[in-house]
Short mmCIF file of N, CA and C in Angstrom, two decimals:
data_model
loop_
_atom_site.label_atom_id
_atom_site.label_comp_id
_atom_site.label_asym_id
_atom_site.label_seq_id
_atom_site.Cartn_x
_atom_site.Cartn_y
_atom_site.Cartn_z
N MET A 1 -37.92 -51.10 13.91
CA MET A 1 -37.45 -49.85 13.33
C MET A 1 -36.86 -50.13 11.95
N SER A 2 -37.19 -49.32 10.99
CA SER A 2 -36.76 -49.52 9.61
C SER A 2 -35.34 -49.00 9.42
N SER A 3 -34.57 -49.69 8.57
CA SER A 3 -33.21 -49.24 8.29
C SER A 3 -33.16 -48.46 6.99
N ARG A 4 -34.33 -48.20 6.40
CA ARG A 4 -34.37 -47.41 5.16
C ARG A 4 -34.03 -45.97 5.45
N PRO A 5 -33.32 -45.32 4.53
CA PRO A 5 -33.04 -43.89 4.74
C PRO A 5 -34.32 -43.10 4.66
N PRO A 6 -34.39 -41.98 5.41
CA PRO A 6 -35.61 -41.17 5.37
C PRO A 6 -35.84 -40.61 3.97
N VAL A 7 -37.11 -40.47 3.63
CA VAL A 7 -37.48 -39.94 2.32
C VAL A 7 -37.64 -38.43 2.46
N PHE A 8 -36.98 -37.69 1.59
CA PHE A 8 -37.21 -36.26 1.56
C PHE A 8 -37.12 -35.77 0.14
N ASP A 9 -37.79 -34.65 -0.11
CA ASP A 9 -37.95 -34.15 -1.48
C ASP A 9 -37.05 -32.95 -1.75
N GLY A 10 -37.27 -32.33 -2.90
CA GLY A 10 -36.46 -31.19 -3.32
C GLY A 10 -36.56 -30.00 -2.38
N LEU A 11 -37.75 -29.77 -1.82
CA LEU A 11 -37.90 -28.67 -0.87
C LEU A 11 -37.10 -28.94 0.40
N ASP A 12 -37.12 -30.20 0.86
CA ASP A 12 -36.31 -30.56 2.03
C ASP A 12 -34.83 -30.31 1.74
N ARG A 13 -34.39 -30.68 0.55
CA ARG A 13 -32.99 -30.46 0.17
C ARG A 13 -32.66 -28.96 0.17
N LYS A 14 -33.58 -28.14 -0.31
CA LYS A 14 -33.35 -26.69 -0.32
C LYS A 14 -33.27 -26.15 1.10
N ILE A 15 -34.11 -26.66 1.98
CA ILE A 15 -34.08 -26.24 3.38
C ILE A 15 -32.74 -26.63 4.00
N ILE A 16 -32.30 -27.86 3.76
CA ILE A 16 -31.02 -28.32 4.29
C ILE A 16 -29.87 -27.47 3.74
N THR A 17 -29.92 -27.17 2.46
CA THR A 17 -28.88 -26.33 1.85
C THR A 17 -28.86 -24.95 2.50
N ALA A 18 -30.04 -24.37 2.71
CA ALA A 18 -30.11 -23.04 3.34
C ALA A 18 -29.58 -23.08 4.76
N LEU A 19 -29.94 -24.10 5.52
CA LEU A 19 -29.47 -24.19 6.91
C LEU A 19 -27.98 -24.49 6.98
N THR A 20 -27.48 -25.25 6.03
CA THR A 20 -26.04 -25.53 6.00
C THR A 20 -25.26 -24.25 5.69
N ALA A 21 -25.81 -23.42 4.82
CA ALA A 21 -25.15 -22.16 4.47
C ALA A 21 -25.21 -21.17 5.63
N ASN A 22 -26.35 -21.15 6.36
CA ASN A 22 -26.51 -20.20 7.46
C ASN A 22 -27.58 -20.75 8.39
N ALA A 23 -27.16 -21.43 9.45
CA ALA A 23 -28.10 -22.05 10.37
C ALA A 23 -28.92 -21.03 11.15
N ARG A 24 -28.55 -19.76 11.08
CA ARG A 24 -29.29 -18.71 11.77
C ARG A 24 -30.40 -18.12 10.90
N SER A 25 -30.55 -18.60 9.68
CA SER A 25 -31.64 -18.12 8.82
C SER A 25 -32.96 -18.45 9.49
N SER A 26 -33.88 -17.51 9.45
CA SER A 26 -35.19 -17.76 10.05
C SER A 26 -36.01 -18.64 9.10
N PHE A 27 -37.03 -19.27 9.67
CA PHE A 27 -37.93 -20.07 8.84
C PHE A 27 -38.60 -19.19 7.79
N ALA A 28 -38.89 -17.95 8.15
CA ALA A 28 -39.51 -17.03 7.20
C ALA A 28 -38.57 -16.71 6.04
N GLU A 29 -37.29 -16.49 6.35
CA GLU A 29 -36.30 -16.21 5.29
C GLU A 29 -36.17 -17.40 4.35
N ILE A 30 -36.07 -18.58 4.93
CA ILE A 30 -35.94 -19.79 4.11
C ILE A 30 -37.20 -19.98 3.27
N GLY A 31 -38.36 -19.83 3.91
CA GLY A 31 -39.63 -19.99 3.20
C GLY A 31 -39.76 -19.04 2.03
N ALA A 32 -39.38 -17.77 2.25
CA ALA A 32 -39.47 -16.78 1.17
C ALA A 32 -38.57 -17.16 0.01
N ALA A 33 -37.42 -17.74 0.30
CA ALA A 33 -36.46 -18.10 -0.75
C ALA A 33 -36.91 -19.32 -1.54
N ILE A 34 -37.66 -20.23 -0.90
CA ILE A 34 -38.00 -21.47 -1.60
C ILE A 34 -39.50 -21.61 -1.89
N GLY A 35 -40.29 -20.61 -1.49
CA GLY A 35 -41.71 -20.64 -1.82
C GLY A 35 -42.58 -21.39 -0.84
N LEU A 36 -42.23 -21.36 0.44
CA LEU A 36 -43.06 -21.99 1.48
C LEU A 36 -43.32 -20.97 2.59
N SER A 37 -44.33 -21.24 3.38
CA SER A 37 -44.58 -20.40 4.56
C SER A 37 -43.58 -20.78 5.65
N ALA A 38 -43.40 -19.87 6.60
CA ALA A 38 -42.50 -20.14 7.72
C ALA A 38 -42.98 -21.37 8.50
N THR A 39 -44.30 -21.52 8.64
CA THR A 39 -44.87 -22.67 9.35
C THR A 39 -44.54 -23.97 8.64
N ALA A 40 -44.64 -23.97 7.32
CA ALA A 40 -44.34 -25.18 6.54
C ALA A 40 -42.85 -25.53 6.66
N VAL A 41 -42.00 -24.51 6.64
CA VAL A 41 -40.56 -24.76 6.79
C VAL A 41 -40.30 -25.35 8.17
N LYS A 42 -40.91 -24.79 9.21
CA LYS A 42 -40.71 -25.30 10.57
C LYS A 42 -41.15 -26.75 10.67
N ARG A 43 -42.31 -27.07 10.10
CA ARG A 43 -42.79 -28.46 10.14
C ARG A 43 -41.78 -29.40 9.49
N ARG A 44 -41.26 -28.98 8.33
CA ARG A 44 -40.29 -29.81 7.62
C ARG A 44 -38.99 -29.94 8.41
N VAL A 45 -38.51 -28.85 9.01
CA VAL A 45 -37.29 -28.92 9.81
C VAL A 45 -37.50 -29.85 11.01
N ASP A 46 -38.65 -29.74 11.67
CA ASP A 46 -38.95 -30.64 12.80
C ASP A 46 -38.94 -32.10 12.34
N ARG A 47 -39.55 -32.36 11.19
CA ARG A 47 -39.58 -33.74 10.66
C ARG A 47 -38.17 -34.22 10.34
N LEU A 48 -37.35 -33.36 9.73
CA LEU A 48 -35.98 -33.73 9.38
C LEU A 48 -35.14 -33.97 10.64
N ARG A 49 -35.41 -33.23 11.70
CA ARG A 49 -34.71 -33.46 12.97
C ARG A 49 -35.14 -34.79 13.57
N GLU A 50 -36.44 -35.06 13.58
CA GLU A 50 -36.96 -36.32 14.13
C GLU A 50 -36.42 -37.52 13.36
N ALA A 51 -36.24 -37.36 12.05
CA ALA A 51 -35.74 -38.46 11.22
C ALA A 51 -34.22 -38.62 11.34
N GLY A 52 -33.57 -37.69 12.01
CA GLY A 52 -32.11 -37.79 12.16
C GLY A 52 -31.33 -37.26 10.97
N VAL A 53 -32.02 -36.60 10.04
CA VAL A 53 -31.33 -36.00 8.89
C VAL A 53 -30.58 -34.76 9.37
N ILE A 54 -31.26 -33.89 10.10
CA ILE A 54 -30.61 -32.74 10.73
C ILE A 54 -30.28 -33.17 12.15
N THR A 55 -29.00 -33.15 12.47
CA THR A 55 -28.56 -33.65 13.78
C THR A 55 -28.27 -32.54 14.78
N GLY A 56 -28.26 -31.29 14.35
CA GLY A 56 -28.03 -30.20 15.28
C GLY A 56 -27.66 -28.93 14.54
N PHE A 57 -27.46 -27.88 15.32
CA PHE A 57 -27.07 -26.58 14.79
C PHE A 57 -25.85 -26.14 15.58
N THR A 58 -24.91 -25.49 14.91
CA THR A 58 -23.67 -25.15 15.58
C THR A 58 -23.10 -23.85 15.06
N ALA A 59 -22.17 -23.30 15.80
CA ALA A 59 -21.44 -22.11 15.37
C ALA A 59 -20.04 -22.53 14.95
N MET A 60 -19.54 -21.97 13.89
CA MET A 60 -18.18 -22.24 13.43
C MET A 60 -17.29 -21.15 14.03
N VAL A 61 -16.21 -21.55 14.68
CA VAL A 61 -15.30 -20.62 15.32
C VAL A 61 -13.91 -20.82 14.74
N LYS A 62 -13.25 -19.73 14.41
CA LYS A 62 -11.89 -19.80 13.88
C LYS A 62 -10.96 -20.29 15.00
N PRO A 63 -10.32 -21.45 14.82
CA PRO A 63 -9.48 -22.02 15.89
C PRO A 63 -8.41 -21.06 16.41
N SER A 64 -7.78 -20.29 15.54
CA SER A 64 -6.72 -19.39 16.00
C SER A 64 -7.26 -18.31 16.94
N ALA A 65 -8.55 -17.97 16.81
CA ALA A 65 -9.15 -16.99 17.71
C ALA A 65 -9.21 -17.52 19.14
N LEU A 66 -9.19 -18.84 19.28
CA LEU A 66 -9.21 -19.48 20.60
C LEU A 66 -7.82 -19.88 21.06
N GLY A 67 -6.80 -19.51 20.28
CA GLY A 67 -5.43 -19.83 20.66
C GLY A 67 -4.89 -21.12 20.07
N TRP A 68 -5.67 -21.82 19.26
CA TRP A 68 -5.23 -23.07 18.64
C TRP A 68 -4.53 -22.73 17.33
N ARG A 69 -3.21 -22.53 17.38
CA ARG A 69 -2.46 -22.10 16.20
C ARG A 69 -1.65 -23.21 15.54
N THR A 70 -1.59 -24.37 16.17
CA THR A 70 -0.85 -25.51 15.62
C THR A 70 -1.84 -26.63 15.37
N GLU A 71 -1.66 -27.29 14.24
CA GLU A 71 -2.61 -28.32 13.83
C GLU A 71 -1.84 -29.48 13.21
N ALA A 72 -2.30 -30.69 13.49
CA ALA A 72 -1.64 -31.87 12.92
C ALA A 72 -2.65 -33.00 12.79
N TYR A 73 -2.30 -33.93 11.92
CA TYR A 73 -3.02 -35.19 11.82
C TYR A 73 -2.07 -36.27 12.32
N VAL A 74 -2.60 -37.19 13.12
CA VAL A 74 -1.77 -38.21 13.73
C VAL A 74 -2.34 -39.58 13.39
N GLU A 75 -1.50 -40.39 12.74
CA GLU A 75 -1.86 -41.79 12.51
C GLU A 75 -1.55 -42.55 13.80
N VAL A 76 -2.47 -43.39 14.24
CA VAL A 76 -2.28 -44.17 15.45
C VAL A 76 -2.25 -45.65 15.06
N TYR A 77 -1.21 -46.33 15.53
CA TYR A 77 -1.04 -47.76 15.28
C TYR A 77 -1.15 -48.47 16.63
N CYS A 78 -2.03 -49.45 16.71
CA CYS A 78 -2.29 -50.14 17.97
C CYS A 78 -1.63 -51.50 18.01
N GLU A 79 -1.36 -51.94 19.23
CA GLU A 79 -0.85 -53.29 19.48
C GLU A 79 -2.06 -54.21 19.43
N GLY A 80 -2.05 -55.19 18.54
CA GLY A 80 -3.20 -56.07 18.41
C GLY A 80 -4.39 -55.32 17.85
N ALA A 81 -5.56 -55.81 18.16
CA ALA A 81 -6.78 -55.20 17.64
C ALA A 81 -7.45 -54.39 18.74
N ALA A 82 -7.21 -53.11 18.77
CA ALA A 82 -7.86 -52.24 19.75
C ALA A 82 -9.27 -51.93 19.24
N PRO A 83 -10.28 -52.24 20.05
CA PRO A 83 -11.65 -51.98 19.59
C PRO A 83 -11.91 -50.48 19.46
N PRO A 84 -12.68 -50.09 18.46
CA PRO A 84 -13.00 -48.67 18.28
C PRO A 84 -13.57 -48.02 19.55
N ARG A 85 -14.33 -48.78 20.33
CA ARG A 85 -14.90 -48.25 21.57
C ARG A 85 -13.79 -47.80 22.53
N ARG A 86 -12.72 -48.60 22.62
CA ARG A 86 -11.59 -48.26 23.51
C ARG A 86 -10.85 -47.03 22.98
N LEU A 87 -10.65 -46.96 21.66
CA LEU A 87 -10.02 -45.78 21.07
C LEU A 87 -10.86 -44.53 21.33
N ALA A 88 -12.17 -44.66 21.23
CA ALA A 88 -13.06 -43.52 21.47
C ALA A 88 -12.93 -43.02 22.91
N GLU A 89 -12.80 -43.94 23.86
CA GLU A 89 -12.61 -43.54 25.27
C GLU A 89 -11.33 -42.72 25.42
N VAL A 90 -10.27 -43.16 24.76
CA VAL A 90 -8.99 -42.47 24.87
C VAL A 90 -9.07 -41.07 24.28
N VAL A 91 -9.61 -40.93 23.08
CA VAL A 91 -9.61 -39.62 22.44
C VAL A 91 -10.51 -38.63 23.15
N ARG A 92 -11.54 -39.11 23.82
CA ARG A 92 -12.42 -38.20 24.58
C ARG A 92 -11.68 -37.55 25.74
N ASN A 93 -10.59 -38.15 26.19
CA ASN A 93 -9.81 -37.61 27.31
C ASN A 93 -8.84 -36.52 26.88
N HIS A 94 -8.80 -36.19 25.61
CA HIS A 94 -7.87 -35.19 25.10
C HIS A 94 -8.67 -34.10 24.37
N PRO A 95 -8.89 -32.96 25.03
CA PRO A 95 -9.69 -31.91 24.40
C PRO A 95 -9.03 -31.34 23.14
N GLU A 96 -7.76 -31.58 22.95
CA GLU A 96 -7.06 -31.08 21.77
C GLU A 96 -7.40 -31.89 20.51
N ILE A 97 -8.00 -33.05 20.67
CA ILE A 97 -8.37 -33.87 19.52
C ILE A 97 -9.73 -33.40 19.04
N SER A 98 -9.74 -32.78 17.85
CA SER A 98 -10.99 -32.22 17.33
C SER A 98 -11.77 -33.21 16.48
N ALA A 99 -11.11 -34.25 16.00
CA ALA A 99 -11.79 -35.31 15.23
C ALA A 99 -10.96 -36.57 15.34
N ALA A 100 -11.64 -37.69 15.30
CA ALA A 100 -10.95 -38.98 15.38
C ALA A 100 -11.80 -40.01 14.65
N MET A 101 -11.13 -40.86 13.90
CA MET A 101 -11.85 -41.89 13.17
C MET A 101 -10.97 -43.12 12.97
N THR A 102 -11.62 -44.28 12.88
CA THR A 102 -10.89 -45.47 12.48
C THR A 102 -10.77 -45.41 10.96
N VAL A 103 -9.70 -46.01 10.43
CA VAL A 103 -9.43 -45.91 9.00
C VAL A 103 -8.95 -47.24 8.44
N THR A 104 -9.00 -47.35 7.12
CA THR A 104 -8.41 -48.50 6.45
C THR A 104 -6.94 -48.20 6.21
N GLY A 105 -6.20 -49.20 5.80
CA GLY A 105 -4.78 -49.00 5.55
C GLY A 105 -3.96 -49.47 6.73
N GLY A 106 -2.74 -49.00 6.83
CA GLY A 106 -1.83 -49.45 7.87
C GLY A 106 -2.19 -48.96 9.26
N ALA A 107 -2.64 -47.72 9.38
CA ALA A 107 -2.98 -47.16 10.69
C ALA A 107 -4.33 -47.68 11.15
N ASP A 108 -4.52 -47.68 12.47
CA ASP A 108 -5.80 -48.09 13.04
C ASP A 108 -6.75 -46.91 13.18
N ALA A 109 -6.17 -45.72 13.40
CA ALA A 109 -7.00 -44.53 13.58
C ALA A 109 -6.26 -43.30 13.08
N LEU A 110 -7.03 -42.26 12.82
CA LEU A 110 -6.48 -40.98 12.40
C LEU A 110 -7.08 -39.92 13.32
N LEU A 111 -6.21 -39.10 13.91
CA LEU A 111 -6.64 -38.05 14.82
C LEU A 111 -6.34 -36.68 14.23
N HIS A 112 -7.24 -35.75 14.41
CA HIS A 112 -7.01 -34.35 14.03
C HIS A 112 -6.77 -33.61 15.34
N VAL A 113 -5.57 -33.09 15.51
CA VAL A 113 -5.17 -32.47 16.77
C VAL A 113 -4.93 -30.98 16.56
N ARG A 114 -5.45 -30.17 17.48
CA ARG A 114 -5.18 -28.73 17.49
C ARG A 114 -4.51 -28.41 18.82
N ALA A 115 -3.49 -27.56 18.76
CA ALA A 115 -2.75 -27.19 19.97
C ALA A 115 -2.36 -25.71 19.89
N THR A 116 -1.93 -25.17 21.01
CA THR A 116 -1.56 -23.77 21.04
C THR A 116 -0.24 -23.51 20.31
N ASP A 117 0.68 -24.47 20.38
CA ASP A 117 1.97 -24.33 19.72
C ASP A 117 2.60 -25.72 19.59
N VAL A 118 3.81 -25.78 19.05
CA VAL A 118 4.46 -27.08 18.82
C VAL A 118 4.74 -27.78 20.14
N GLU A 119 5.14 -27.05 21.16
CA GLU A 119 5.41 -27.67 22.46
C GLU A 119 4.15 -28.30 23.05
N HIS A 120 3.05 -27.61 22.92
CA HIS A 120 1.77 -28.15 23.38
C HIS A 120 1.41 -29.40 22.58
N PHE A 121 1.60 -29.35 21.27
CA PHE A 121 1.32 -30.53 20.44
C PHE A 121 2.17 -31.71 20.89
N GLU A 122 3.44 -31.47 21.16
CA GLU A 122 4.34 -32.54 21.60
C GLU A 122 3.85 -33.15 22.91
N GLU A 123 3.37 -32.31 23.81
CA GLU A 123 2.86 -32.80 25.09
C GLU A 123 1.61 -33.66 24.88
N VAL A 124 0.73 -33.22 23.98
CA VAL A 124 -0.47 -34.00 23.66
C VAL A 124 -0.08 -35.35 23.07
N LEU A 125 0.86 -35.33 22.15
CA LEU A 125 1.33 -36.56 21.52
C LEU A 125 1.90 -37.53 22.56
N GLU A 126 2.65 -37.00 23.50
CA GLU A 126 3.22 -37.86 24.56
C GLU A 126 2.12 -38.46 25.43
N ARG A 127 1.07 -37.68 25.72
CA ARG A 127 -0.05 -38.22 26.50
C ARG A 127 -0.75 -39.34 25.74
N ILE A 128 -0.93 -39.15 24.43
CA ILE A 128 -1.57 -40.18 23.61
C ILE A 128 -0.72 -41.45 23.62
N ARG A 129 0.58 -41.29 23.50
CA ARG A 129 1.50 -42.43 23.44
C ARG A 129 1.59 -43.22 24.74
N THR A 130 1.12 -42.65 25.86
CA THR A 130 1.20 -43.39 27.13
C THR A 130 0.16 -44.50 27.23
N GLU A 131 -0.81 -44.50 26.35
CA GLU A 131 -1.81 -45.57 26.37
C GLU A 131 -1.11 -46.90 26.08
N PRO A 132 -1.35 -47.91 26.89
CA PRO A 132 -0.59 -49.16 26.76
C PRO A 132 -0.78 -49.90 25.43
N PHE A 133 -1.90 -49.71 24.77
CA PHE A 133 -2.15 -50.44 23.52
C PHE A 133 -1.68 -49.69 22.28
N ILE A 134 -1.18 -48.47 22.43
CA ILE A 134 -0.69 -47.71 21.27
C ILE A 134 0.77 -48.06 21.03
N ARG A 135 1.02 -48.62 19.85
CA ARG A 135 2.35 -49.07 19.48
C ARG A 135 3.19 -47.95 18.94
N LYS A 136 2.62 -47.12 18.05
CA LYS A 136 3.36 -46.00 17.49
C LYS A 136 2.39 -44.99 16.90
N THR A 137 2.93 -43.79 16.66
CA THR A 137 2.16 -42.73 16.00
C THR A 137 3.04 -42.12 14.92
N ILE A 138 2.38 -41.60 13.90
CA ILE A 138 3.07 -40.84 12.85
C ILE A 138 2.28 -39.54 12.70
N SER A 139 2.98 -38.41 12.80
CA SER A 139 2.33 -37.11 12.78
C SER A 139 2.61 -36.35 11.50
N TYR A 140 1.62 -35.59 11.08
CA TYR A 140 1.73 -34.71 9.91
C TYR A 140 1.26 -33.32 10.34
N MET A 141 2.19 -32.39 10.43
CA MET A 141 1.85 -31.02 10.81
C MET A 141 1.20 -30.32 9.61
N VAL A 142 0.15 -29.57 9.87
CA VAL A 142 -0.51 -28.79 8.83
C VAL A 142 0.25 -27.49 8.66
N LEU A 143 0.68 -27.22 7.44
CA LEU A 143 1.39 -25.97 7.14
C LEU A 143 0.42 -24.89 6.69
N SER A 144 -0.50 -25.27 5.80
CA SER A 144 -1.51 -24.33 5.34
C SER A 144 -2.70 -25.12 4.82
N HIS A 145 -3.84 -24.45 4.73
CA HIS A 145 -5.05 -25.07 4.21
C HIS A 145 -5.21 -24.66 2.75
N LEU A 146 -5.28 -25.64 1.88
CA LEU A 146 -5.46 -25.36 0.46
C LEU A 146 -6.90 -24.97 0.15
N LEU A 147 -7.81 -25.37 1.01
CA LEU A 147 -9.22 -24.98 0.90
C LEU A 147 -9.57 -24.22 2.19
N PRO A 148 -9.17 -22.95 2.29
CA PRO A 148 -9.37 -22.21 3.55
C PRO A 148 -10.82 -22.03 3.94
N GLU A 149 -11.76 -22.22 3.01
CA GLU A 149 -13.17 -22.08 3.33
C GLU A 149 -13.77 -23.37 3.89
N SER A 150 -12.99 -24.44 4.01
CA SER A 150 -13.51 -25.72 4.49
C SER A 150 -13.70 -25.71 6.00
N PRO A 151 -14.64 -26.52 6.51
CA PRO A 151 -14.83 -26.61 7.96
C PRO A 151 -13.57 -27.06 8.69
N GLU A 152 -12.77 -27.91 8.06
CA GLU A 152 -11.53 -28.38 8.69
C GLU A 152 -10.57 -27.23 8.93
N ALA A 153 -10.64 -26.19 8.10
CA ALA A 153 -9.78 -25.03 8.26
C ALA A 153 -10.34 -24.08 9.33
N GLY A 154 -11.51 -24.41 9.85
CA GLY A 154 -12.11 -23.58 10.87
C GLY A 154 -12.98 -22.47 10.33
N ALA A 155 -13.31 -22.56 9.07
CA ALA A 155 -14.16 -21.54 8.45
C ALA A 155 -15.55 -22.11 8.26
N SER A 156 -16.52 -21.24 8.20
CA SER A 156 -17.87 -21.71 7.87
C SER A 156 -17.94 -21.85 6.36
N GLN A 157 -18.80 -22.73 5.92
CA GLN A 157 -18.94 -22.93 4.48
C GLN A 157 -19.62 -21.72 3.87
N PRO A 158 -19.12 -21.26 2.73
CA PRO A 158 -19.81 -20.16 2.07
C PRO A 158 -21.16 -20.65 1.54
N ALA A 159 -22.09 -19.75 1.47
CA ALA A 159 -23.40 -20.12 0.95
C ALA A 159 -23.28 -20.47 -0.52
N PRO A 160 -23.98 -21.52 -0.97
CA PRO A 160 -23.92 -21.87 -2.38
C PRO A 160 -24.55 -20.78 -3.23
N LYS A 161 -24.12 -20.69 -4.45
CA LYS A 161 -24.67 -19.70 -5.39
C LYS A 161 -26.07 -20.12 -5.78
N ASP A 162 -26.86 -19.20 -6.29
CA ASP A 162 -28.22 -19.48 -6.71
C ASP A 162 -28.20 -20.25 -8.02
N THR A 163 -28.07 -21.58 -7.89
CA THR A 163 -28.05 -22.46 -9.06
C THR A 163 -29.14 -23.49 -8.90
N PRO A 164 -29.52 -24.17 -9.98
CA PRO A 164 -30.56 -25.19 -9.85
C PRO A 164 -30.20 -26.21 -8.78
N GLY A 165 -31.16 -26.49 -7.90
CA GLY A 165 -30.94 -27.46 -6.83
C GLY A 165 -30.33 -26.85 -5.59
N HIS A 166 -30.00 -25.55 -5.61
CA HIS A 166 -29.42 -24.91 -4.45
C HIS A 166 -30.27 -23.72 -4.03
N ALA A 167 -30.35 -23.49 -2.74
CA ALA A 167 -31.07 -22.31 -2.25
C ALA A 167 -30.21 -21.09 -2.48
N PRO A 168 -30.81 -19.94 -2.70
CA PRO A 168 -30.02 -18.72 -2.90
C PRO A 168 -29.34 -18.32 -1.61
N ASP A 169 -28.31 -17.51 -1.74
CA ASP A 169 -27.59 -16.96 -0.60
C ASP A 169 -28.55 -16.05 0.16
N MET A 170 -28.78 -16.35 1.45
CA MET A 170 -29.77 -15.60 2.20
C MET A 170 -29.14 -14.73 3.27
N ARG A 171 -27.86 -14.46 3.19
CA ARG A 171 -27.23 -13.62 4.21
C ARG A 171 -27.46 -12.18 3.95
#
């Protein structure tokens, strides 16, 4: 198996841009916007999926609509060298953790936690701290989102404007 990145052209980029802006756009809508038939767009999307460029389609949901009104980032410091695989097992056991990654710097991992309120967040934090290899945590509560249109804020990305290299807004 080759480790080279998949090759794709400007039309593929336009298709990806259109799907990123609105994954519910039909192949016909995308094709009309970029000058391809619906069949050609479908073939390209299938190829991009097979190549692992497009990894899936999803719906963006506003977290507060689901009751998640408290948000924080938590630095996790481990005793010794906790393997990323072990950290991944731990975070999968906490549905309140919406993202988790290993990081450079002093902390071993960074968690994005959503909770119903501060008391719920505190309970989640206590559950995380019960893991025997976790030495300490440092939490940062989110007060507001400076980029409210970002996926991290729970919003869908706005469609890019009709500029060179971008597909037009197809909503």
